């Protein structure tokens, strides 16, 4: 027996409700300006800024690190109702005062910028002589231990929107701040030289990055194999007479100069730290 199925098509006009009517727009709550601009992660900021009420207006200090194509910025910031307040700041474009005239955006410059910020902050608080930190960078992990009397200055790392990857320059600033004598809770897993598979840290690799030995090795290779590319890539080093063998000494002298006079400023900058 054959069963015949009849298919019926109904033509009807569908009614679509207009959602974005005037009532919708009158109730729309826009996001914060810096969220709209893609500049601030407010979830991360809330966790970094929120403080227990029983601590009576004791702010959390944030170590804010931001990088650009031409500069590295490191700041110690606290949050107030009126807005954020910068307690101390250091920039990689200040390093030529201390003898580092080239490579102001690499990992070595990030470390020196962090060291400069730490020594400035502790000098401002009168703790520079008490918490000296690591006077000669070795790449070894270091944590500031409290001494009798005033406790060490404490700050929390604020990476902003930067990608948190192992070996990133923002962690060069972190290492410089720690070696400068400021207590920042951290793990060495994000420093260059950490092997995730083995679970151990190669401090020699980190030391090479701190003194830009990797840059010197690359320059030597280019001089041997591609001299034209060396002239094109490292014209700034050539113009200022910095040879590959002098790079490590340049950064050592920079660290010593920062510790000797962390409050030195460029003549063109008159703002107070």
PDB file of C-alpha atoms in Angstrom:
ATOM      1  CA  UNK A   1       0.000   0.000   0.000  1.00  0.00           C
ATOM      2  CA  UNK A   2       1.442   3.311  -1.051  1.00  0.00           C
ATOM      3  CA  UNK A   3       1.255   6.149   1.446  1.00  0.00           C
ATOM      4  CA  UNK A   4       1.294   9.592  -0.047  1.00  0.00           C
ATOM      5  CA  UNK A   5       2.716  12.415   2.011  1.00  0.00           C
ATOM      6  CA  UNK A   6       1.494  15.840   1.272  1.00  0.00           C
ATOM      7  CA  UNK A   7       3.768  18.761   1.981  1.00  0.00           C
ATOM      8  CA  UNK A   8       2.198  22.118   2.551  1.00  0.00           C
ATOM      9  CA  UNK A   9       4.099  25.372   2.394  1.00  0.00           C
ATOM     10  CA  UNK A  10       2.764  28.307   4.246  1.00  0.00           C
ATOM     11  CA  UNK A  11       3.909  31.732   3.249  1.00  0.00           C
ATOM     12  CA  UNK A  12       3.822  34.165   6.105  1.00  0.00           C
ATOM     13  CA  UNK A  13       5.634  37.347   6.937  1.00  0.00           C
ATOM     14  CA  UNK A  14       7.861  36.979  10.036  1.00  0.00           C
ATOM     15  CA  UNK A  15       7.730  39.611  12.751  1.00  0.00           C
ATOM     16  CA  UNK A  16      11.157  40.632  14.074  1.00  0.00           C
ATOM     17  CA  UNK A  17      11.219  42.591  17.277  1.00  0.00           C
ATOM     18  CA  UNK A  18      13.482  45.631  17.201  1.00  0.00           C
ATOM     19  CA  UNK A  19      15.726  45.207  20.261  1.00  0.00           C
ATOM     20  CA  UNK A  20      17.883  48.310  19.942  1.00  0.00           C
ATOM     21  CA  UNK A  21      15.112  50.828  20.282  1.00  0.00           C
ATOM     22  CA  UNK A  22      15.341  54.145  22.127  1.00  0.00           C
ATOM     23  CA  UNK A  23      14.592  52.420  25.422  1.00  0.00           C
ATOM     24  CA  UNK A  24      17.556  50.118  24.883  1.00  0.00           C
ATOM     25  CA  UNK A  25      19.970  52.962  24.265  1.00  0.00           C
ATOM     26  CA  UNK A  26      18.647  55.001  27.175  1.00  0.00           C
ATOM     27  CA  UNK A  27      19.572  52.121  29.512  1.00  0.00           C
ATOM     28  CA  UNK A  28      22.902  51.201  27.900  1.00  0.00           C
ATOM     29  CA  UNK A  29      25.825  51.409  30.325  1.00  0.00           C
ATOM     30  CA  UNK A  30      29.067  51.914  28.434  1.00  0.00           C
ATOM     31  CA  UNK A  31      32.273  50.283  29.617  1.00  0.00           C
ATOM     32  CA  UNK A  32      35.049  52.309  31.244  1.00  0.00           C
ATOM     33  CA  UNK A  33      36.981  54.517  28.864  1.00  0.00           C
ATOM     34  CA  UNK A  34      40.282  52.693  29.286  1.00  0.00           C
ATOM     35  CA  UNK A  35      38.486  49.372  28.682  1.00  0.00           C
ATOM     36  CA  UNK A  36      36.994  50.770  25.463  1.00  0.00           C
ATOM     37  CA  UNK A  37      40.472  51.879  24.424  1.00  0.00           C
ATOM     38  CA  UNK A  38      41.918  48.462  25.279  1.00  0.00           C
ATOM     39  CA  UNK A  39      44.383  49.912  27.796  1.00  0.00           C
ATOM     40  CA  UNK A  40      43.311  48.487  31.171  1.00  0.00           C
ATOM     41  CA  UNK A  41      42.331  45.023  32.331  1.00  0.00           C
ATOM     42  CA  UNK A  42      39.971  46.019  35.149  1.00  0.00           C
ATOM     43  CA  UNK A  43      39.634  42.505  36.520  1.00  0.00           C
ATOM     44  CA  UNK A  44      43.392  42.326  37.053  1.00  0.00           C
ATOM     45  CA  UNK A  45      43.462  45.887  38.362  1.00  0.00           C
ATOM     46  CA  UNK A  46      40.741  45.173  40.924  1.00  0.00           C
ATOM     47  CA  UNK A  47      42.677  42.216  42.287  1.00  0.00           C
ATOM     48  CA  UNK A  48      45.874  44.261  42.515  1.00  0.00           C
ATOM     49  CA  UNK A  49      44.292  47.325  44.098  1.00  0.00           C
ATOM     50  CA  UNK A  50      41.780  45.824  46.552  1.00  0.00           C
ATOM     51  CA  UNK A  51      42.986  45.962  50.143  1.00  0.00           C
ATOM     52  CA  UNK A  52      41.544  44.637  53.406  1.00  0.00           C
ATOM     53  CA  UNK A  53      39.451  47.233  55.250  1.00  0.00           C
ATOM     54  CA  UNK A  54      41.140  46.432  58.554  1.00  0.00           C
ATOM     55  CA  UNK A  55      44.451  47.719  57.204  1.00  0.00           C
ATOM     56  CA  UNK A  56      43.222  51.283  57.528  1.00  0.00           C
ATOM     57  CA  UNK A  57      44.128  53.081  54.316  1.00  0.00           C
ATOM     58  CA  UNK A  58      47.347  51.167  53.750  1.00  0.00           C
ATOM     59  CA  UNK A  59      47.620  51.055  49.943  1.00  0.00           C
ATOM     60  CA  UNK A  60      49.030  48.240  47.868  1.00  0.00           C
ATOM     61  CA  UNK A  61      52.089  49.296  45.914  1.00  0.00           C
ATOM     62  CA  UNK A  62      52.135  48.163  42.284  1.00  0.00           C
ATOM     63  CA  UNK A  63      55.264  47.725  40.190  1.00  0.00           C
ATOM     64  CA  UNK A  64      53.921  48.805  36.799  1.00  0.00           C
ATOM     65  CA  UNK A  65      56.068  47.950  33.786  1.00  0.00           C
ATOM     66  CA  UNK A  66      55.224  49.130  30.287  1.00  0.00           C
ATOM     67  CA  UNK A  67      57.349  48.776  27.147  1.00  0.00           C
ATOM     68  CA  UNK A  68      57.264  50.525  23.798  1.00  0.00           C
ATOM     69  CA  UNK A  69      59.413  50.449  20.685  1.00  0.00           C
ATOM     70  CA  UNK A  70      61.729  53.156  22.019  1.00  0.00           C
ATOM     71  CA  UNK A  71      61.427  53.132  25.800  1.00  0.00           C
ATOM     72  CA  UNK A  72      60.864  51.041  28.915  1.00  0.00           C
ATOM     73  CA  UNK A  73      58.828  52.559  31.752  1.00  0.00           C
ATOM     74  CA  UNK A  74      58.851  51.308  35.349  1.00  0.00           C
ATOM     75  CA  UNK A  75      56.789  52.937  38.089  1.00  0.00           C
ATOM     76  CA  UNK A  76      55.728  52.375  41.694  1.00  0.00           C
ATOM     77  CA  UNK A  77      52.037  53.325  41.872  1.00  0.00           C
ATOM     78  CA  UNK A  78      49.331  53.411  44.524  1.00  0.00           C
ATOM     79  CA  UNK A  79      45.604  53.812  43.883  1.00  0.00           C
ATOM     80  CA  UNK A  80      43.526  56.540  45.502  1.00  0.00           C
ATOM     81  CA  UNK A  81      39.939  57.637  45.019  1.00  0.00           C
ATOM     82  CA  UNK A  82      41.138  60.712  43.154  1.00  0.00           C
ATOM     83  CA  UNK A  83      43.267  58.567  40.846  1.00  0.00           C
ATOM     84  CA  UNK A  84      46.549  56.692  40.755  1.00  0.00           C
ATOM     85  CA  UNK A  85      49.600  58.310  42.350  1.00  0.00           C
ATOM     86  CA  UNK A  86      53.110  57.589  41.053  1.00  0.00           C
ATOM     87  CA  UNK A  87      55.592  57.448  43.936  1.00  0.00           C
ATOM     88  CA  UNK A  88      58.706  56.838  41.825  1.00  0.00           C
ATOM     89  CA  UNK A  89      59.481  56.271  38.172  1.00  0.00           C
ATOM     90  CA  UNK A  90      62.429  55.254  36.015  1.00  0.00           C
ATOM     91  CA  UNK A  91      62.835  55.147  32.252  1.00  0.00           C
ATOM     92  CA  UNK A  92      65.356  53.451  30.010  1.00  0.00           C
ATOM     93  CA  UNK A  93      66.013  56.748  28.196  1.00  0.00           C
ATOM     94  CA  UNK A  94      67.673  57.923  31.446  1.00  0.00           C
ATOM     95  CA  UNK A  95      70.345  55.220  31.275  1.00  0.00           C
ATOM     96  CA  UNK A  96      72.780  57.259  29.114  1.00  0.00           C
ATOM     97  CA  UNK A  97      73.388  59.381  32.251  1.00  0.00           C
ATOM     98  CA  UNK A  98      74.868  56.255  33.809  1.00  0.00           C
ATOM     99  CA  UNK A  99      76.950  55.248  30.801  1.00  0.00           C
ATOM    100  CA  UNK A 100      74.629  52.888  28.899  1.00  0.00           C
ATOM    101  CA  UNK A 101      74.342  54.696  25.582  1.00  0.00           C
ATOM    102  CA  UNK A 102      73.127  51.843  23.324  1.00  0.00           C
ATOM    103  CA  UNK A 103      70.512  49.111  23.343  1.00  0.00           C
ATOM    104  CA  UNK A 104      68.026  50.965  25.520  1.00  0.00           C
ATOM    105  CA  UNK A 105      65.116  48.605  24.806  1.00  0.00           C
ATOM    106  CA  UNK A 106      66.699  45.168  25.291  1.00  0.00           C
ATOM    107  CA  UNK A 107      66.623  42.865  28.336  1.00  0.00           C
ATOM    108  CA  UNK A 108      69.784  44.406  29.812  1.00  0.00           C
ATOM    109  CA  UNK A 109      68.190  47.868  29.657  1.00  0.00           C
ATOM    110  CA  UNK A 110      65.045  46.486  31.308  1.00  0.00           C
ATOM    111  CA  UNK A 111      67.115  45.113  34.196  1.00  0.00           C
ATOM    112  CA  UNK A 112      68.989  48.416  34.623  1.00  0.00           C
ATOM    113  CA  UNK A 113      65.706  50.357  34.551  1.00  0.00           C
ATOM    114  CA  UNK A 114      64.321  48.149  37.318  1.00  0.00           C
ATOM    115  CA  UNK A 115      67.502  48.581  39.349  1.00  0.00           C
ATOM    116  CA  UNK A 116      67.271  52.358  38.920  1.00  0.00           C
ATOM    117  CA  UNK A 117      63.649  52.381  40.083  1.00  0.00           C
ATOM    118  CA  UNK A 118      64.414  50.294  43.169  1.00  0.00           C
ATOM    119  CA  UNK A 119      67.350  52.429  44.268  1.00  0.00           C
ATOM    120  CA  UNK A 120      65.311  55.618  43.747  1.00  0.00           C
ATOM    121  CA  UNK A 121      62.360  54.335  45.736  1.00  0.00           C
ATOM    122  CA  UNK A 122      64.505  53.120  48.634  1.00  0.00           C
ATOM    123  CA  UNK A 123      66.522  56.347  48.646  1.00  0.00           C
ATOM    124  CA  UNK A 124      63.289  58.316  48.868  1.00  0.00           C
ATOM    125  CA  UNK A 125      62.148  56.181  51.833  1.00  0.00           C
ATOM    126  CA  UNK A 126      65.528  56.241  53.594  1.00  0.00           C
ATOM    127  CA  UNK A 127      66.031  52.484  53.199  1.00  0.00           C
ATOM    128  CA  UNK A 128      68.802  52.496  50.591  1.00  0.00           C
ATOM    129  CA  UNK A 129      71.607  51.720  53.047  1.00  0.00           C
ATOM    130  CA  UNK A 130      69.617  49.106  54.941  1.00  0.00           C
ATOM    131  CA  UNK A 131      68.408  47.069  51.952  1.00  0.00           C
ATOM    132  CA  UNK A 132      71.225  47.053  49.435  1.00  0.00           C
ATOM    133  CA  UNK A 133      70.103  44.040  47.411  1.00  0.00           C
ATOM    134  CA  UNK A 134      72.495  42.226  45.076  1.00  0.00           C
ATOM    135  CA  UNK A 135      75.477  44.490  44.371  1.00  0.00           C
ATOM    136  CA  UNK A 136      76.906  42.296  41.595  1.00  0.00           C
ATOM    137  CA  UNK A 137      74.322  40.600  39.402  1.00  0.00           C
ATOM    138  CA  UNK A 138      74.867  36.851  39.163  1.00  0.00           C
ATOM    139  CA  UNK A 139      71.475  35.626  37.962  1.00  0.00           C
ATOM    140  CA  UNK A 140      70.864  33.752  41.215  1.00  0.00           C
ATOM    141  CA  UNK A 141      67.382  33.946  42.708  1.00  0.00           C
ATOM    142  CA  UNK A 142      67.153  36.517  45.499  1.00  0.00           C
ATOM    143  CA  UNK A 143      64.502  37.532  48.001  1.00  0.00           C
ATOM    144  CA  UNK A 144      64.813  40.508  50.318  1.00  0.00           C
ATOM    145  CA  UNK A 145      64.886  39.334  53.938  1.00  0.00           C
ATOM    146  CA  UNK A 146      63.471  41.609  56.666  1.00  0.00           C
ATOM    147  CA  UNK A 147      66.007  43.040  59.073  1.00  0.00           C
ATOM    148  CA  UNK A 148      65.621  44.513  62.529  1.00  0.00           C
ATOM    149  CA  UNK A 149      63.631  47.688  62.506  1.00  0.00           C
ATOM    150  CA  UNK A 150      61.859  48.781  59.359  1.00  0.00           C
ATOM    151  CA  UNK A 151      60.683  46.007  57.087  1.00  0.00           C
ATOM    152  CA  UNK A 152      61.585  45.926  53.372  1.00  0.00           C
ATOM    153  CA  UNK A 153      59.476  47.848  50.903  1.00  0.00           C
ATOM    154  CA  UNK A 154      56.949  45.555  49.215  1.00  0.00           C
ATOM    155  CA  UNK A 155      55.345  45.869  45.771  1.00  0.00           C
ATOM    156  CA  UNK A 156      53.266  43.648  43.515  1.00  0.00           C
ATOM    157  CA  UNK A 157      54.075  43.103  39.841  1.00  0.00           C
ATOM    158  CA  UNK A 158      51.568  44.679  37.447  1.00  0.00           C
ATOM    159  CA  UNK A 159      52.165  43.399  33.903  1.00  0.00           C
ATOM    160  CA  UNK A 160      49.217  45.241  32.377  1.00  0.00           C
ATOM    161  CA  UNK A 161      48.140  43.825  29.018  1.00  0.00           C
ATOM    162  CA  UNK A 162      51.565  42.385  28.211  1.00  0.00           C
ATOM    163  CA  UNK A 163      51.876  38.709  27.370  1.00  0.00           C
ATOM    164  CA  UNK A 164      53.274  36.836  30.354  1.00  0.00           C
ATOM    165  CA  UNK A 165      55.884  34.702  28.578  1.00  0.00           C
ATOM    166  CA  UNK A 166      59.127  33.232  29.880  1.00  0.00           C
ATOM    167  CA  UNK A 167      62.061  35.539  29.175  1.00  0.00           C
ATOM    168  CA  UNK A 168      59.998  38.648  28.439  1.00  0.00           C
ATOM    169  CA  UNK A 169      61.562  42.065  29.046  1.00  0.00           C
ATOM    170  CA  UNK A 170      59.023  42.950  31.716  1.00  0.00           C
ATOM    171  CA  UNK A 171      60.623  40.260  33.880  1.00  0.00           C
ATOM    172  CA  UNK A 172      64.001  41.882  33.308  1.00  0.00           C
ATOM    173  CA  UNK A 173      62.584  44.926  35.113  1.00  0.00           C
ATOM    174  CA  UNK A 174      61.249  42.639  37.832  1.00  0.00           C
ATOM    175  CA  UNK A 175      64.680  41.068  38.348  1.00  0.00           C
ATOM    176  CA  UNK A 176      66.321  44.502  38.497  1.00  0.00           C
ATOM    177  CA  UNK A 177      63.839  45.724  41.116  1.00  0.00           C
ATOM    178  CA  UNK A 178      64.380  42.615  43.251  1.00  0.00           C
ATOM    179  CA  UNK A 179      68.179  42.873  43.018  1.00  0.00           C
ATOM    180  CA  UNK A 180      67.804  46.566  43.890  1.00  0.00           C
ATOM    181  CA  UNK A 181      66.402  45.726  47.320  1.00  0.00           C
ATOM    182  CA  UNK A 182      62.599  45.792  46.925  1.00  0.00           C
ATOM    183  CA  UNK A 183      60.567  42.765  47.982  1.00  0.00           C
ATOM    184  CA  UNK A 184      58.347  41.570  45.112  1.00  0.00           C
ATOM    185  CA  UNK A 185      56.617  38.168  45.454  1.00  0.00           C
ATOM    186  CA  UNK A 186      57.718  36.209  42.388  1.00  0.00           C
ATOM    187  CA  UNK A 187      58.718  32.895  40.878  1.00  0.00           C
ATOM    188  CA  UNK A 188      61.865  32.335  38.831  1.00  0.00           C
ATOM    189  CA  UNK A 189      59.869  30.322  36.276  1.00  0.00           C
ATOM    190  CA  UNK A 190      59.446  33.392  34.045  1.00  0.00           C
ATOM    191  CA  UNK A 191      63.112  34.419  33.963  1.00  0.00           C
ATOM    192  CA  UNK A 192      65.296  33.521  30.956  1.00  0.00           C
ATOM    193  CA  UNK A 193      67.078  30.216  31.516  1.00  0.00           C
ATOM    194  CA  UNK A 194      64.234  28.372  33.210  1.00  0.00           C
ATOM    195  CA  UNK A 195      63.605  24.926  31.693  1.00  0.00           C
ATOM    196  CA  UNK A 196      59.998  23.900  32.184  1.00  0.00           C
ATOM    197  CA  UNK A 197      60.606  20.281  31.171  1.00  0.00           C
ATOM    198  CA  UNK A 198      63.474  19.779  33.619  1.00  0.00           C
ATOM    199  CA  UNK A 199      62.081  22.135  36.245  1.00  0.00           C
ATOM    200  CA  UNK A 200      65.412  23.862  36.906  1.00  0.00           C
ATOM    201  CA  UNK A 201      66.939  27.279  36.364  1.00  0.00           C
ATOM    202  CA  UNK A 202      70.142  28.019  34.428  1.00  0.00           C
ATOM    203  CA  UNK A 203      71.431  31.161  36.113  1.00  0.00           C
ATOM    204  CA  UNK A 204      74.219  31.590  33.546  1.00  0.00           C
ATOM    205  CA  UNK A 205      71.627  32.260  30.840  1.00  0.00           C
ATOM    206  CA  UNK A 206      69.953  34.912  32.983  1.00  0.00           C
ATOM    207  CA  UNK A 207      73.298  36.572  33.723  1.00  0.00           C
ATOM    208  CA  UNK A 208      74.075  36.685  30.002  1.00  0.00           C
ATOM    209  CA  UNK A 209      70.803  38.496  29.375  1.00  0.00           C
ATOM    210  CA  UNK A 210      71.435  40.964  32.222  1.00  0.00           C
ATOM    211  CA  UNK A 211      74.778  41.984  30.694  1.00  0.00           C
ATOM    212  CA  UNK A 212      73.599  41.652  27.050  1.00  0.00           C
ATOM    213  CA  UNK A 213      76.089  38.882  26.278  1.00  0.00           C
ATOM    214  CA  UNK A 214      73.605  37.490  23.755  1.00  0.00           C
ATOM    215  CA  UNK A 215      73.757  40.801  21.869  1.00  0.00           C
ATOM    216  CA  UNK A 216      77.567  40.740  21.858  1.00  0.00           C
ATOM    217  CA  UNK A 217      77.610  37.145  20.561  1.00  0.00           C
ATOM    218  CA  UNK A 218      75.215  38.024  17.764  1.00  0.00           C
ATOM    219  CA  UNK A 219      77.305  41.043  16.802  1.00  0.00           C
ATOM    220  CA  UNK A 220      80.459  38.910  16.630  1.00  0.00           C
ATOM    221  CA  UNK A 221      78.674  36.422  14.386  1.00  0.00           C
ATOM    222  CA  UNK A 222      77.498  39.186  12.055  1.00  0.00           C
ATOM    223  CA  UNK A 223      80.992  40.708  11.856  1.00  0.00           C
ATOM    224  CA  UNK A 224      82.347  37.323  10.751  1.00  0.00           C
ATOM    225  CA  UNK A 225      79.585  36.268   8.369  1.00  0.00           C
ATOM    226  CA  UNK A 226      77.535  39.332   7.360  1.00  0.00           C
ATOM    227  CA  UNK A 227      79.498  42.539   7.922  1.00  0.00           C
ATOM    228  CA  UNK A 228      77.059  44.582   5.835  1.00  0.00           C
ATOM    229  CA  UNK A 229      74.134  43.538   7.990  1.00  0.00           C
ATOM    230  CA  UNK A 230      76.173  44.386  11.107  1.00  0.00           C
ATOM    231  CA  UNK A 231      76.754  47.913   9.778  1.00  0.00           C
ATOM    232  CA  UNK A 232      73.053  48.280   9.023  1.00  0.00           C
ATOM    233  CA  UNK A 233      71.636  46.749  12.232  1.00  0.00           C
ATOM    234  CA  UNK A 234      74.055  48.102  14.835  1.00  0.00           C
ATOM    235  CA  UNK A 235      74.827  51.526  13.400  1.00  0.00           C
ATOM    236  CA  UNK A 236      74.098  53.144  16.767  1.00  0.00           C
ATOM    237  CA  UNK A 237      76.736  51.001  18.515  1.00  0.00           C
ATOM    238  CA  UNK A 238      79.263  51.782  15.751  1.00  0.00           C
ATOM    239  CA  UNK A 239      78.557  55.532  15.865  1.00  0.00           C
ATOM    240  CA  UNK A 240      79.135  55.611  19.632  1.00  0.00           C
ATOM    241  CA  UNK A 241      82.219  53.412  19.506  1.00  0.00           C
ATOM    242  CA  UNK A 242      80.809  50.457  21.452  1.00  0.00           C
ATOM    243  CA  UNK A 243      82.413  47.223  20.270  1.00  0.00           C
ATOM    244  CA  UNK A 244      81.045  43.743  21.086  1.00  0.00           C
ATOM    245  CA  UNK A 245      83.741  43.165  23.699  1.00  0.00           C
ATOM    246  CA  UNK A 246      82.817  46.385  25.538  1.00  0.00           C
ATOM    247  CA  UNK A 247      79.092  45.746  25.997  1.00  0.00           C
ATOM    248  CA  UNK A 248      79.343  43.800  29.256  1.00  0.00           C
ATOM    249  CA  UNK A 249      81.690  46.397  30.785  1.00  0.00           C
ATOM    250  CA  UNK A 250      79.252  49.147  29.745  1.00  0.00           C
ATOM    251  CA  UNK A 251      76.391  47.541  31.670  1.00  0.00           C
ATOM    252  CA  UNK A 252      78.580  46.791  34.710  1.00  0.00           C
ATOM    253  CA  UNK A 253      79.573  50.460  34.876  1.00  0.00           C
ATOM    254  CA  UNK A 254      75.920  51.426  34.422  1.00  0.00           C
ATOM    255  CA  UNK A 255      74.874  49.330  37.433  1.00  0.00           C
ATOM    256  CA  UNK A 256      77.657  50.836  39.565  1.00  0.00           C
ATOM    257  CA  UNK A 257      76.688  54.365  38.522  1.00  0.00           C
ATOM    258  CA  UNK A 258      73.019  53.753  39.339  1.00  0.00           C
ATOM    259  CA  UNK A 259      73.912  52.580  42.841  1.00  0.00           C
ATOM    260  CA  UNK A 260      76.236  55.558  43.344  1.00  0.00           C
ATOM    261  CA  UNK A 261      73.702  58.197  42.282  1.00  0.00           C
ATOM    262  CA  UNK A 262      70.179  56.903  41.583  1.00  0.00           C
ATOM    263  CA  UNK A 263      68.593  60.369  41.746  1.00  0.00           C
ATOM    264  CA  UNK A 264      70.524  61.756  38.763  1.00  0.00           C
ATOM    265  CA  UNK A 265      68.171  63.168  36.131  1.00  0.00           C
ATOM    266  CA  UNK A 266      68.467  64.327  32.557  1.00  0.00           C
ATOM    267  CA  UNK A 267      68.965  68.081  32.238  1.00  0.00           C
ATOM    268  CA  UNK A 268      65.862  68.257  30.032  1.00  0.00           C
ATOM    269  CA  UNK A 269      63.706  66.697  32.754  1.00  0.00           C
ATOM    270  CA  UNK A 270      62.867  68.915  35.687  1.00  0.00           C
ATOM    271  CA  UNK A 271      60.101  66.867  37.308  1.00  0.00           C
ATOM    272  CA  UNK A 272      60.621  65.590  40.825  1.00  0.00           C
ATOM    273  CA  UNK A 273      60.915  61.853  41.506  1.00  0.00           C
TER     274      UNK A 273
END
